[in-house]
Amino acid sequence: MTAVQLAHLYKTFTFNRGWGRQRKQTEVTAVDHISLNVPEGQAIAFIGPNGAGKSTTIKMLTGILHPTAGTATVLGQVPWRDRRTLSRQIGVVFGQRSQLWYHLPPRDTLELLARIYDLDPQDYRKRREVLVERFGLSEFWSTPVRKLSLGQRMRAEVAASLLHSPQVVFLDEPTIGLDVLARQELRDLICEWNRQEGVTVFLTSHDTGDIERVAQRVVVINHGRIVLDAPVSQLRQQYLSEKILSVQFHTTILPFPILSGVRQLEATDYTLKLEIDTRLMPIEQVITQVLQAGSVADMAIEDPPLDAVIAHIYTQPAEERSP
Amino acid sequence: MSLLHKYGLHKYGWIAWTSARSHVAYLGEVIARTLFLIVILYIFLQLWRVTYSETQAQQLGGFTLAQMLWYLCITESMAISAPRVAQEVDQDVRTGALAVQLIRPMSYPLYRLWSSLGERCVRFSLNFAVSAVLAFLFVGAIPISLTGLFLFLIVLPIAFILDFLMMFLIGLGAFWLEDTTGLVLIYSRLLWLLGGLLIPLELFPESWQPILRNLPFATIIYAPARLFVHPTWNDAIAILLRQGVTLLILAIGVQWVYRIAVQRIHANGG
């Protein structure tokens, strides 16, 4: 069964500039005829650069914004028409906006949300226990939110959005600003919840790592249009096969050998930055060479930035992009 | 129980409770405001002492010196306990946080109303407790009847709601204006000057009094304080009638403006 369905969804924003006779209207297209079906239980990553139309789409799917044209249904309901009814079946996390009460511990926000969503007290207690255990909330359950780390706060945010057992969860940049460890933890939790509870996850992110870890399917959007709709495995194989390896050395390094599939992006006396095409050269072999080049102080493997992935997608012929 | 659930009062009541508890955490600010209150009350006590002794009057506008100070206790506690509703709504509109509130099964204006009532109860109770102790020390007690207290406790929450509606309306101005700070300042100064914060309406020129009594400002500040020191059924009925009419007009105004504002969100985002 389909959880989320978009058919030619279209949204423009109108801006007025100037006064009197100088007044001009400018129309900007944010979402340009997007069509998409998300089956129940699927975790889909909706990615794109800033201004691509991700948040606008989420706002339409949660009923905040009305589209200019086209239709959409979430769990069979039209979001902007049935907003109140739908709000009980969906959960939403906006990474840059907190729903937690800043001066109170997370338990107070959950207590309040239980009442806002009219949860039965017994059901609430059971659900709360599960969330506290699974999201590891007990360590800061009674600590005011202002004293929590960003990672702890985001865990509590996501747990709060799952309190009323939503069937679809919209996560708008949930990992923004988190450090590597906290990001990994949150990704694991979202992934686990999706697999075990069968919750449909609609995730937007700038981070290609979020997509690889959490989603089964990826939709890349740019200038309001879908540029790629493919399984994550395909994205990984075609576009995320390149990794960036940054190395810092204690001593000056020996000349680094030329390897097939490895491009030197930057090289100084003490640092080395390599782009590795893992389809041509396994990353382990490159690391072995790096260790021979000098005494390593620090090393980091990064995914290519999203902009690079999108640029890469654009260079592909259209027929190669389709799944 | 079912009636509470039918009108969603259980959730809004809990919002007020949560807000009250959250604002206990702003203890530093509450103490600062209370200290300010102590200074203000002391200054006005001295001013009124001089005024009463210079005019050699036992009463001014029907108020004895003790009643005047107790009147000030209520008006100052009300003014100082005002939540920053307009600024919060303004921020919700500008940052898009309002859009986030719309995805919950609750009404945003009611959420803000109950949240402000919770906060105001905490602030007013603390301010009034401190100012009452001061007034008692400075001028002693004034006669308070159970009926008077009852009438005061009916009029006071309505005054809080009216003040909320005015501030909420100003906050919604953020949809059309670059900045609502100016409007907030104008409103608060009008409320203080025309609402009888520093002097009761009885001391204004006689020709002004009927106009001032019928303005919303007097139903917010003057009315509860006047009933506290001079509780009569006739005054209470007149005040409640004025509050009722003001409430109706403001509620319709808020609903109308809010509906237009929400349409703007639906069209242009938060």
XYZ file of C-alpha atoms in Angstrom:
593
model
C 0.000 0.000 0.000
C 1.147 3.526 -0.757
C 1.935 5.742 2.223
C 2.810 8.929 0.365
C 1.728 9.815 -3.130
C 2.589 12.944 -5.083
C 1.144 13.673 -8.503
C 2.498 16.657 -10.453
C 2.907 18.598 -7.226
C 3.688 22.196 -8.088
C 4.336 25.193 -5.890
C 5.269 28.750 -6.716
C 5.879 31.634 -4.338
C 5.005 35.164 -5.286
C 7.062 38.087 -4.028
C 6.077 41.713 -4.307
C 8.788 44.311 -4.735
C 8.547 48.090 -4.749
C 5.599 50.380 -4.145
C 2.912 52.032 -6.257
C 3.555 51.935 -9.980
C 7.013 50.489 -9.364
C 5.466 47.457 -7.677
C 6.461 44.254 -9.401
C 5.507 40.662 -8.760
C 8.143 37.974 -9.018
C 7.198 34.338 -9.134
C 9.621 31.668 -7.984
C 8.988 27.990 -8.640
C 9.947 25.954 -5.563
C 8.504 22.572 -6.529
C 8.108 21.782 -10.205
C 5.679 18.964 -10.999
C 7.018 16.278 -8.698
C 5.410 12.842 -8.940
C 6.353 10.115 -6.496
C 4.952 7.038 -4.745
C 6.351 5.881 -1.411
C 5.174 2.424 -0.284
C 4.374 1.832 3.380
C 7.419 0.956 5.460
C 9.956 2.384 3.030
C 12.692 4.754 4.149
C 13.185 7.347 1.461
C 15.843 10.023 1.382
C 14.811 13.254 -0.248
C 18.011 15.126 -0.907
C 19.180 18.234 -2.634
C 21.103 21.458 -2.094
C 19.681 24.503 -0.303
C 16.640 25.921 -2.080
C 16.032 22.701 -4.012
C 12.435 22.421 -2.740
C 12.843 19.731 -0.040
C 11.334 21.634 2.870
C 8.559 23.076 0.703
C 7.593 19.537 -0.293
C 7.600 18.403 3.353
C 5.488 21.412 4.326
C 2.949 20.488 1.661
C 2.929 16.840 2.747
C 2.307 17.858 6.371
C -0.507 20.232 5.382
C 1.191 23.519 6.280
C 1.493 24.754 2.703
C -1.122 24.504 -0.040
C 0.217 23.604 -3.501
C -0.307 25.849 -6.508
C -1.225 22.804 -8.595
C -1.133 19.028 -8.443
C -2.219 16.631 -5.726
C -0.719 14.661 -2.871
C -2.012 12.143 -0.373
C -0.453 10.887 2.839
C -2.020 7.691 4.192
C -4.913 8.295 1.795
C -5.619 11.814 3.070
C -5.043 15.159 1.418
C -2.689 16.882 3.896
C -3.800 20.507 3.448
C -7.485 19.522 3.643
C -7.316 16.943 6.461
C -4.460 18.502 8.445
C -5.896 17.935 11.918
C -6.835 14.260 11.307
C -3.570 13.534 9.562
C -1.522 15.160 12.341
C -2.381 12.204 14.600
C -0.921 9.733 12.080
C 2.280 11.505 11.132
C 5.353 12.576 13.077
C 7.530 15.510 12.074
C 10.989 16.624 13.147
C 12.435 19.852 11.834
C 16.135 19.637 12.670
C 16.447 23.380 13.123
C 13.310 23.878 15.247
C 12.877 22.341 18.627
C 9.581 21.047 19.968
C 11.048 20.454 23.441
C 10.464 22.918 26.316
C 13.854 24.514 26.828
C 13.784 24.838 30.639
C 12.097 21.518 31.360
C 13.368 17.942 31.081
C 12.318 15.897 28.011
C 9.860 13.899 30.162
C 7.681 17.018 30.585
C 7.444 17.617 26.839
C 6.485 13.968 26.303
C 3.878 14.238 29.067
C 2.390 17.294 27.365
C 2.484 15.709 23.899
C 0.625 12.678 25.295
C -2.205 15.036 26.219
C -2.073 17.012 22.970
C -2.403 13.744 21.013
C -5.104 12.446 23.451
C -3.155 9.273 24.238
C -4.680 6.815 26.685
C -2.611 7.084 29.925
C -1.786 3.370 29.919
C -0.805 3.348 26.253
C 1.296 6.452 26.878
C 3.184 4.837 29.753
C 3.954 1.732 27.677
C 5.045 3.770 24.693
C 7.167 6.050 26.887
C 8.998 3.077 28.395
C 9.824 1.709 24.951
C 11.074 5.083 23.705
C 13.127 5.786 26.844
C 14.822 2.426 26.538
C 15.385 2.418 22.791
C 16.527 6.032 22.509
C 18.610 5.875 25.689
C 16.698 8.781 27.231
C 17.004 7.583 30.838
C 20.479 9.160 31.284
C 19.029 12.666 30.730
C 15.321 12.034 31.370
C 15.191 14.532 34.243
C 17.750 17.036 32.904
C 16.460 20.355 31.543
C 16.769 20.493 27.756
C 19.044 23.570 27.975
C 21.697 21.362 29.594
C 21.595 18.599 26.956
C 24.124 18.140 24.177
C 22.820 18.583 20.639
C 22.994 14.812 20.091
C 20.943 14.084 23.222
C 18.460 16.783 22.269
C 17.953 15.347 18.793
C 17.408 11.862 20.230
C 14.713 13.329 22.460
C 13.227 15.274 19.514
C 12.918 12.160 17.375
C 11.528 10.134 20.313
C 8.938 12.891 20.941
C 7.836 12.754 17.314
C 7.277 8.984 17.620
C 5.247 9.134 20.847
C 1.821 8.968 19.204
C 2.876 5.964 17.060
C 2.813 7.745 13.689
C 2.757 5.611 10.553
C 4.784 8.127 8.547
C 7.656 10.204 9.941
C 9.010 13.270 8.170
C 12.534 14.122 9.264
C 13.797 17.431 7.898
C 17.588 17.610 8.349
C 17.587 15.673 11.641
C 21.371 15.315 11.773
C 22.243 18.950 11.035
C 24.999 20.243 13.315
C 25.638 16.877 15.004
C 29.138 15.482 15.465
C 30.119 12.226 13.763
C 29.266 9.995 16.724
C 25.903 11.588 17.523
C 24.990 11.528 13.837
C 25.826 7.824 13.618
C 23.757 7.087 16.739
C 20.733 8.927 15.419
C 20.979 7.284 12.002
C 21.064 3.846 13.678
C 17.987 4.662 15.759
C 15.966 5.906 12.777
C 17.050 2.874 10.773
C 16.116 0.474 13.578
C 12.721 2.121 14.060
C 11.971 1.915 10.348
C 12.896 -1.782 10.127
C 11.335 -2.977 13.387
C 8.185 -0.848 13.564
C 7.562 -0.614 9.816
C 7.297 3.177 9.991
C 7.577 4.966 6.661
C 10.462 7.416 6.873
C 10.679 10.497 4.674
C 14.094 11.988 5.308
C 15.632 15.144 3.911
C 19.311 15.800 4.307
C 22.375 17.478 2.899
C 24.506 14.617 4.098
C 25.172 11.713 1.770
C 26.104 9.590 4.828
C 22.533 9.898 6.186
C 21.198 8.512 2.957
C 23.564 5.543 2.764
C 22.864 4.492 6.337
C 19.125 5.133 6.694
C 17.368 4.986 3.345
C 16.504 2.233 0.930
C 15.631 4.656 -1.825
C 16.924 8.065 -2.760
C 15.258 10.903 -4.593
C 17.562 13.733 -5.606
C 15.823 17.037 -6.193
C 17.281 20.215 -7.634
C 15.557 23.427 -8.725
C 12.256 21.797 -7.702
C 12.608 18.848 -10.035
C 13.522 15.210 -9.503
C 16.911 14.518 -11.055
C 17.311 10.984 -9.744
C 14.970 8.403 -8.213
C 16.891 5.213 -7.519
C 17.658 2.549 -4.909
C 20.433 3.640 -2.543
C 22.553 0.710 -3.768
C 22.562 2.278 -7.222
C 23.499 5.694 -5.848
C 26.319 4.091 -3.879
C 27.574 2.179 -6.896
C 27.335 5.012 -9.391
C 27.877 8.178 -7.436
C 29.199 7.444 -3.957
C 31.990 5.146 -5.066
C 34.433 7.989 -4.627
C 35.810 8.696 -1.161
C 37.975 11.520 0.085
C 40.893 10.448 2.273
C 42.530 13.214 4.329
C 45.762 12.374 6.155
C 47.985 14.351 8.520
C 51.538 13.219 9.201
C 53.940 13.716 12.109
C 56.912 13.825 9.716
C 57.469 15.034 6.165
C 56.083 12.531 3.721
C 57.811 10.528 1.045
C 56.584 11.011 -2.550
C 53.233 9.245 -2.873
C 53.075 6.652 -5.691
C 50.702 7.066 -8.631
C 47.841 4.564 -8.203
C 45.049 3.764 -10.602
C 41.753 5.363 -9.459
C 43.531 7.648 -6.969
C 43.828 11.391 -7.548
C 45.915 13.699 -5.360
C 43.790 16.707 -4.471
C 46.262 18.315 -2.114
C 49.785 17.510 -0.935
C 52.012 19.475 1.449
C 54.950 18.382 3.598
C 52.643 17.125 6.337
C 49.214 16.611 4.713
C 47.766 14.590 1.906
C 44.267 14.637 0.443
C 43.290 11.900 -1.998
C 40.183 11.182 -4.048
C 39.738 7.430 -4.399
C 37.467 5.681 -6.869
C 36.717 2.558 -4.833
C 35.538 0.715 -7.946
C 39.089 0.824 -9.289
C 41.120 0.791 -6.085
C 40.080 -0.709 -2.721
C 40.449 1.843 0.065
C 42.488 -0.610 2.214
C 45.256 -0.681 -0.400
C 45.474 3.115 -0.448
C 45.688 3.199 3.359
C 48.525 0.660 3.263
C 50.411 2.962 0.860
C 49.668 5.986 3.044
C 51.101 4.238 6.118
C 54.300 3.604 4.197
C 54.559 7.242 3.165
C 55.170 8.504 6.704
C 54.162 8.482 10.362
C 50.399 9.151 10.381
C 48.996 11.572 13.001
C 45.369 11.627 11.870
C 43.221 10.225 9.096
C 39.602 10.790 7.921
C 37.525 9.167 5.196
C 34.710 11.333 3.890
C 31.924 10.947 1.365
C 31.955 13.348 -1.536
C 29.863 16.435 -0.756
C 26.274 16.408 -1.995
C 27.001 19.182 -4.498
C 29.626 16.975 -6.122
C 27.172 14.049 -6.286
C 24.533 16.240 -7.925
C 27.070 17.668 -10.355
C 28.036 14.078 -11.153
C 24.378 13.115 -11.741
C 23.988 16.023 -14.164
C 26.950 14.863 -16.203
C 25.287 11.472 -16.719
C 23.030 11.026 -19.763
C 19.316 10.977 -18.730
C 18.802 7.293 -19.612
C 21.629 6.241 -17.296
C 20.078 8.085 -14.341
C 16.742 6.262 -14.361
C 16.572 3.183 -12.120
C -14.020 14.405 32.456
C -15.794 13.947 29.116
C -16.665 17.649 29.006
C -13.004 18.500 29.604
C -12.004 16.219 26.741
C -14.802 17.426 24.484
C -13.476 20.977 24.520
C -9.842 19.908 24.743
C -9.506 21.604 28.144
C -7.396 18.746 29.481
C -4.679 19.480 26.922
C -4.864 23.266 27.182
C -4.909 23.048 30.983
C -1.767 20.934 30.784
C -0.163 23.485 28.444
C -0.804 26.164 31.110
C 0.649 23.888 33.813
C 3.742 23.089 31.730
C 4.241 26.775 30.933
C 3.880 27.724 34.612
C 6.509 25.147 35.594
C 8.798 26.233 32.798
C 8.628 29.866 33.927
C 9.555 29.018 37.483
C 12.938 28.292 35.881
C 13.303 31.978 34.938
C 13.869 32.691 38.619
C 16.553 35.322 37.979
C 14.251 37.404 35.799
C 11.347 37.003 38.252
C 13.563 38.207 41.128
C 14.813 41.170 39.043
C 11.239 42.195 38.227
C 10.243 41.799 41.879
C 13.127 44.020 43.010
C 11.977 46.618 40.509
C 8.478 46.315 41.959
C 9.779 46.978 45.485
C 11.514 50.172 44.310
C 8.444 51.385 42.392
C 6.111 50.745 45.315
C 8.397 52.545 47.744
C 8.692 55.595 45.449
C 4.916 55.784 44.955
C 4.255 55.341 48.649
C 6.388 58.409 49.328
C 4.767 60.396 46.492
C 1.237 59.600 47.662
C 2.189 60.339 51.313
C 3.312 63.821 50.275
C 0.215 64.338 48.096
C -2.186 63.291 50.863
C -0.425 65.430 53.495
C -0.121 68.480 51.184
C -3.825 68.382 50.301
C -4.677 67.403 53.869
C -7.247 65.011 52.417
C -8.287 61.713 53.962
C -9.397 60.461 50.572
C -8.485 61.214 46.960
C -11.004 60.048 44.356
C -12.571 57.893 47.069
C -9.246 56.169 47.914
C -7.526 56.406 51.283
C -3.710 56.264 51.313
C -3.837 52.572 52.285
C -6.296 51.780 49.499
C -4.177 53.726 47.030
C -1.106 51.651 47.857
C -3.037 48.366 47.674
C -4.471 49.557 44.324
C -0.896 50.106 43.142
C 0.081 46.615 44.364
C -2.449 45.078 41.974
C -1.806 47.349 38.982
C 1.990 47.128 39.247
C 1.911 43.351 39.782
C -0.281 43.036 36.673
C 1.915 45.271 34.532
C 5.151 43.620 35.627
C 3.775 40.088 35.198
C 2.804 40.611 31.533
C 4.192 37.775 29.369
C 5.992 38.661 26.149
C 3.161 37.312 23.997
C 3.506 39.763 21.102
C 7.264 39.199 20.879
C 6.846 35.406 20.997
C 4.150 35.381 18.295
C 6.288 37.756 16.222
C 9.226 35.341 16.535
C 7.021 32.338 15.707
C 5.940 34.084 12.511
C 9.405 35.256 11.495
C 11.297 32.027 12.237
C 8.633 29.708 10.847
C 8.067 28.091 14.256
C 4.371 28.862 13.798
C 4.268 26.370 10.925
C 5.617 23.662 13.271
C 2.824 24.348 15.762
C 0.254 23.939 12.993
C 1.091 20.253 12.515
C -0.295 19.301 15.925
C -3.907 18.493 16.752
C -4.452 21.768 18.603
C -5.266 25.396 17.967
C -2.273 27.766 17.882
C -4.123 30.778 19.404
C -5.460 28.579 22.235
C -2.001 27.084 22.755
C -0.535 30.581 23.110
C -3.428 31.736 25.317
C -3.101 28.900 27.814
C 0.667 29.029 27.757
C 0.526 32.769 28.576
C -2.055 32.182 31.325
C 0.215 29.611 32.972
C 3.167 31.966 32.819
C 1.136 34.934 34.054
C -0.262 33.038 37.027
C 3.270 32.268 38.239
C 4.537 35.788 37.682
C 1.476 37.567 39.081
C 1.317 35.358 42.176
C 4.980 36.022 42.986
C 4.740 39.747 42.327
C 1.528 40.121 44.267
C 2.846 38.114 47.215
C 5.886 40.405 47.483
C 3.933 43.632 46.950
C 1.227 42.578 49.446
C 3.864 42.026 52.143
C 5.326 45.471 51.365
C 1.937 47.180 51.383
C 1.119 45.487 54.686
C 4.398 46.715 56.184
C 4.015 50.259 54.788
C 0.319 51.007 55.381
C -1.210 47.954 57.032
C -4.138 45.831 55.815
C -7.338 47.065 54.175
C -10.687 45.398 54.794
C -11.200 42.553 52.319
C -14.466 40.586 52.174
C -14.969 37.132 50.728
C -17.361 38.625 48.160
C -14.719 41.172 47.185
C -12.125 38.459 46.741
C -14.589 36.372 44.717
C -15.396 39.285 42.376
C -11.708 40.084 42.005
C -10.903 36.477 41.109
C -13.575 36.515 38.382
C -12.473 39.789 36.822
C -8.706 39.117 37.039
C -8.477 36.119 34.616
C -10.708 37.942 32.121
C -8.312 40.900 32.326
C -5.407 38.500 31.616
C -7.263 37.102 28.593
C -8.024 40.588 27.234
C -4.393 41.605 27.601
C -3.382 38.384 25.820
C -5.753 39.063 22.913
C -4.372 42.579 22.439
C -0.782 41.313 22.481
C -1.572 38.341 20.236
C -3.130 40.697 17.706
C -0.005 42.883 17.758
C 2.211 39.774 17.373
C 0.251 38.731 14.264
C 1.227 42.107 12.804
C 4.565 40.405 11.978
C 2.848 39.030 8.868
C 2.602 42.520 7.417
C 5.125 44.672 9.275
C 8.916 44.684 9.311
C 8.943 45.014 13.091
C 6.211 44.960 15.743
C 8.386 46.328 18.582
C 6.993 49.843 18.040
C 3.407 48.613 18.321
C 4.259 46.702 21.518
C 5.724 49.876 23.033
C 2.731 52.012 22.050
C 0.311 49.428 23.445
C 2.124 49.031 26.764
C 2.397 52.808 27.264
C -1.280 53.324 26.417
C -2.164 50.520 28.803
C -0.145 52.120 31.578
C -1.351 55.695 30.939
C -5.010 55.150 30.065
C -5.517 51.896 31.966
C -4.947 53.476 35.387
C -1.589 51.903 36.222
C -0.229 54.773 38.306
C -3.370 56.677 39.236
C -6.952 55.415 39.389
C -9.383 56.683 36.736
C -11.231 58.658 39.460
C -8.311 61.121 39.525
C -8.469 61.855 35.783
C -10.475 64.916 34.588
C -14.179 64.165 34.892
C -14.828 64.590 31.181
C -12.248 61.890 30.416
C -13.543 59.294 32.837
C -16.530 57.892 30.850
C -14.287 57.501 27.777
C -11.432 55.874 29.698
C -13.770 53.474 31.509
C -15.035 52.161 28.149
C -11.631 51.697 26.570
C -10.141 48.173 26.683
C -7.145 49.421 28.725
C -9.263 50.115 31.800
C -10.867 46.652 31.684
C -7.358 45.163 31.815
C -5.581 47.137 34.550
C -7.972 49.438 36.400
C -10.953 47.076 36.719
C -9.416 44.251 38.817
C -7.498 46.685 41.055
C -10.561 48.862 41.647
C -12.657 45.801 42.577
C -9.945 44.597 44.952
C -10.014 47.786 47.026
C -13.681 48.801 46.456
C -15.676 45.621 45.905
C -19.354 46.342 45.108
C -21.787 44.237 43.103
C -22.839 47.229 40.970
C -19.256 47.990 39.965
C -18.574 44.299 39.359
C -21.559 43.943 37.013
C -20.605 47.089 35.069
C -16.982 45.890 34.796
C -18.011 42.394 33.715
C -20.302 43.856 31.047
C -17.490 46.010 29.688
C -15.064 43.088 29.819
C -17.623 40.862 28.046
C -18.102 43.333 25.179
C -14.325 43.921 24.863
C -13.711 40.162 24.931
C -16.239 39.584 22.168
C -14.826 42.319 19.937
C -11.196 41.266 20.498
C -11.960 37.544 20.033
C -13.705 38.235 16.717
C -10.815 40.507 15.681
C -8.198 37.888 16.554
C -10.078 35.143 14.736
C -10.452 37.294 11.649
C -6.807 38.410 11.523
C -5.550 34.912 12.375
C -7.588 33.394 9.540
C -6.045 35.834 7.038
C -2.589 35.177 8.530
C -2.954 31.380 8.225
C -4.004 31.779 4.598
C -0.751 33.638 4.055
C 1.173 30.727 5.611
C -0.650 28.279 3.369
C 0.263 30.388 0.354
C 3.749 31.628 1.207
C 5.113 29.464 3.993
C 5.949 30.120 7.614
